[in-house]
PDB file of C-alpha atoms in Angstrom:
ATOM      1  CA  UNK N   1      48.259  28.563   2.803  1.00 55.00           C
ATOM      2  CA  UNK N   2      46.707  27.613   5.783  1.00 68.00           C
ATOM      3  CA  UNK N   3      46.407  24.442   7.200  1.00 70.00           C
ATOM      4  CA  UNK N   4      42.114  23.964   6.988  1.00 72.00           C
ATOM      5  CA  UNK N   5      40.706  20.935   8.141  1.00 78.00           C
ATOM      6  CA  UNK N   6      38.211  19.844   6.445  1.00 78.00           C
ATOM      7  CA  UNK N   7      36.965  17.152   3.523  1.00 80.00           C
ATOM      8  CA  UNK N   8      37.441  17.834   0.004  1.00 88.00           C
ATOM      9  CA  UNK N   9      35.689  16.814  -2.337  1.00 90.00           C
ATOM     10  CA  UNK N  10      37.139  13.511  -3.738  1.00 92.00           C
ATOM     11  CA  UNK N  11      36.389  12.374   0.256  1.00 91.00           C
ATOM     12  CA  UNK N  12      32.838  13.493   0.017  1.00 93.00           C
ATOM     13  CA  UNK N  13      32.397  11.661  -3.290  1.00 95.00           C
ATOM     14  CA  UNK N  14      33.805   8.578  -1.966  1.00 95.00           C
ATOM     15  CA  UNK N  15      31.655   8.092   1.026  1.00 95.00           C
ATOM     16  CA  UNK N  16      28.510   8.834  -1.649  1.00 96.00           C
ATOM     17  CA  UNK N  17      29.741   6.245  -3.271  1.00 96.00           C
ATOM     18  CA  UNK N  18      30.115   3.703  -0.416  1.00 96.00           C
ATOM     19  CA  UNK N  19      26.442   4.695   0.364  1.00 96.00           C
ATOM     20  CA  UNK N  20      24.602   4.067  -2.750  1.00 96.00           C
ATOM     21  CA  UNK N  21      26.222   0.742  -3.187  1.00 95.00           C
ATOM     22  CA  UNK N  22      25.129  -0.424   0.171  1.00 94.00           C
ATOM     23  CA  UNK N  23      21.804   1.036  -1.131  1.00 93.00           C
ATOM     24  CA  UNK N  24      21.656  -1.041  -3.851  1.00 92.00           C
ATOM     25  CA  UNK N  25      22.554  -4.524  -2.031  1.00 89.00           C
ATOM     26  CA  UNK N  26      20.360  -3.311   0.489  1.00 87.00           C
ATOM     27  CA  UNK N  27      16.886  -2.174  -1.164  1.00 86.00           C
ATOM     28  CA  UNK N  28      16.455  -5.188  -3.291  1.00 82.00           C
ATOM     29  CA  UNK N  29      16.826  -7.817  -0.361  1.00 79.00           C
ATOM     30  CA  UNK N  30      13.975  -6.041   1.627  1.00 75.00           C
ATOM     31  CA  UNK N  31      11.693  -5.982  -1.063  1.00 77.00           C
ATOM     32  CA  UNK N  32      12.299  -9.639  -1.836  1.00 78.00           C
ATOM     33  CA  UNK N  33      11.628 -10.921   1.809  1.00 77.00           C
ATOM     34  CA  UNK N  34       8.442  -8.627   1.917  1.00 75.00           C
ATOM     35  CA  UNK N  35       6.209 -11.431   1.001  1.00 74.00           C
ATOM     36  CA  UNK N  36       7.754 -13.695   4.067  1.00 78.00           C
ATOM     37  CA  UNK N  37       7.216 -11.035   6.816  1.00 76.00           C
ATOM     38  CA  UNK N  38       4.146 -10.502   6.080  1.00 77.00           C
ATOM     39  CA  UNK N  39       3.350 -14.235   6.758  1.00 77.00           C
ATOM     40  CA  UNK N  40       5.167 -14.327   9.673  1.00 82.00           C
ATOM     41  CA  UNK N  41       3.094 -11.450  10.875  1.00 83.00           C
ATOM     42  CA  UNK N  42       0.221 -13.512  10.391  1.00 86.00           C
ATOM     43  CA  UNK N  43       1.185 -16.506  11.690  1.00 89.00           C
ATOM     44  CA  UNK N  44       2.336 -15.080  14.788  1.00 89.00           C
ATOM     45  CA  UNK N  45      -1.207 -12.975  15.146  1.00 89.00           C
ATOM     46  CA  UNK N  46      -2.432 -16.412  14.710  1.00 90.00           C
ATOM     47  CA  UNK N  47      -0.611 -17.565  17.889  1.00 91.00           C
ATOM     48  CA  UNK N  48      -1.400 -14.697  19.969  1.00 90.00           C
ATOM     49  CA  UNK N  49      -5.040 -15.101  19.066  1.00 91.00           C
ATOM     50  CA  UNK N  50      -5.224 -18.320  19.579  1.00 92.00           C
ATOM     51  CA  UNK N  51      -3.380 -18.081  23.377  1.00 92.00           C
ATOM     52  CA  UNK N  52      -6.039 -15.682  24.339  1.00 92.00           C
ATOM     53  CA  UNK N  53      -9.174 -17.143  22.879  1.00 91.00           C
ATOM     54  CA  UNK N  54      -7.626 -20.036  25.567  1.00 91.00           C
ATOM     55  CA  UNK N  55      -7.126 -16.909  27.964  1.00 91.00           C
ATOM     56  CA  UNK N  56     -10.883 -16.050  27.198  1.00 91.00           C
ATOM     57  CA  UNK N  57     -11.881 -19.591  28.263  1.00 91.00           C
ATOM     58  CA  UNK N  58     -10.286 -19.792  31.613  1.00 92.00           C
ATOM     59  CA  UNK N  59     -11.225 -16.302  32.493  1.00 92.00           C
ATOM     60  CA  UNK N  60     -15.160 -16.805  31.457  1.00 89.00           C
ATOM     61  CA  UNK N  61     -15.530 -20.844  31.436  1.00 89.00           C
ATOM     62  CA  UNK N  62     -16.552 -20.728  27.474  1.00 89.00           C
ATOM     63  CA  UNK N  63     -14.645 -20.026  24.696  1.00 90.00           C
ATOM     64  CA  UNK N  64     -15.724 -16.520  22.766  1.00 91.00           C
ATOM     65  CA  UNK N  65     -18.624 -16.987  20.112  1.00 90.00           C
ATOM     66  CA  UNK N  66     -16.269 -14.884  17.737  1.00 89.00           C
ATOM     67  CA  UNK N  67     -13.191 -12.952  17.702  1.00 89.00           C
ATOM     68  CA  UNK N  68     -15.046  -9.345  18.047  1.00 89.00           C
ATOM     69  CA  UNK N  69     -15.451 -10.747  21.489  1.00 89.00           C
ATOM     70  CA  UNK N  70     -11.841 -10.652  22.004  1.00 89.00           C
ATOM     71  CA  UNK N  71     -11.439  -7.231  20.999  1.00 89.00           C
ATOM     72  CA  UNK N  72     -14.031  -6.384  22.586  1.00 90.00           C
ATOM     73  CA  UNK N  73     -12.604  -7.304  26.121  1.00 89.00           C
ATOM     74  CA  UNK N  74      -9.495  -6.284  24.981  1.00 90.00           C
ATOM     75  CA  UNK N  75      -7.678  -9.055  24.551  1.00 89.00           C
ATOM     76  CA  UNK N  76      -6.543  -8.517  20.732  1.00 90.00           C
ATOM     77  CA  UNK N  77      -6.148  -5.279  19.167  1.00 90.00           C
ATOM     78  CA  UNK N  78      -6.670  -6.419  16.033  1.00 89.00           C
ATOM     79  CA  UNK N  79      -8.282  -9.706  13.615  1.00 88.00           C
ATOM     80  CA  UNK N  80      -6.585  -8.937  10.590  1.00 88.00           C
ATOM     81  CA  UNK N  81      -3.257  -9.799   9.668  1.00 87.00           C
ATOM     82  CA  UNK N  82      -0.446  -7.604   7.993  1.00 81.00           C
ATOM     83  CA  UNK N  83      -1.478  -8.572   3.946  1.00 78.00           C
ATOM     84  CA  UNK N  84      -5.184  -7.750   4.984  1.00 82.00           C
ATOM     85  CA  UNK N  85      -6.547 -11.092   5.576  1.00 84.00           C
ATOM     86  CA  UNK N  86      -8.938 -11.696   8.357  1.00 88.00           C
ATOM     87  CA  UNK N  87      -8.704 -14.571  10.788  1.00 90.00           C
ATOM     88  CA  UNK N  88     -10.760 -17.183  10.785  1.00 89.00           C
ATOM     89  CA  UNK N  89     -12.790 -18.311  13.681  1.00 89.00           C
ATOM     90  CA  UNK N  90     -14.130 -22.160  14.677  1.00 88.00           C
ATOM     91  CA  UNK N  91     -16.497 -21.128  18.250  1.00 81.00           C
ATOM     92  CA  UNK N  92     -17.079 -24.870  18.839  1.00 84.00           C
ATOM     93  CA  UNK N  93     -13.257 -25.749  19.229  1.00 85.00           C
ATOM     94  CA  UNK N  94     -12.072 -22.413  20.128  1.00 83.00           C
ATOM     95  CA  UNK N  95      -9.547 -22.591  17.145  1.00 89.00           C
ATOM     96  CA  UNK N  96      -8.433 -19.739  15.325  1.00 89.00           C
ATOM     97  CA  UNK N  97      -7.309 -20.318  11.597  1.00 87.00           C
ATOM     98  CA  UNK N  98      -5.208 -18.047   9.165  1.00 84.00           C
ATOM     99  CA  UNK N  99      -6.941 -16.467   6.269  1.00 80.00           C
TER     100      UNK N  99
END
């Protein structure tokens, strides 16, 4: 016989094996922590609007009367968070609230 190089098959089958069990430790953990990153998300889009409603302010002297505002001079991309909440919006104080 020759000498092939090569992976037979009880090699092939191992490393599928290997695979689906980090698959299966894997798949369940993301799903579980879904819930949490999507609050994080939201929190932290609560930051960032918050920093430039303050941005707003010092550029224009007044706080925006409402987050559109902020889009609109493109200072946030976006008002809702990741779970499809929108952010909530206090003019008077310039204080942006979760959903």
């Amino acid at each position: 016989m020759k000498n092939e190089k090569g992976f037979t098959l009880i090699e092939m089958l191992i490393v599928l094996l290997v695979i689906s069990v980090l698959m299966i430790i894997t798949i369940p953990n993301l799903t579980k922590n879904n819930g949490t990153i999507r609050d994080k998300g939201c929190e932290a889009l609560v930051i960032t609007a918050q920093a430039q409603a303050e941005a707003y302010s010092i550029e224009n002297g007044a706080y925006p009367s409402n987050l559109s505002d902020l889009v609109d001079g493109q200072y946030l991309k976006q008002t809702t968070c990741p779970d499809g909440g929108v952010l909530g919006y206090d003019s008077d104080s310039g204080e942006v609230s979760a959903p």
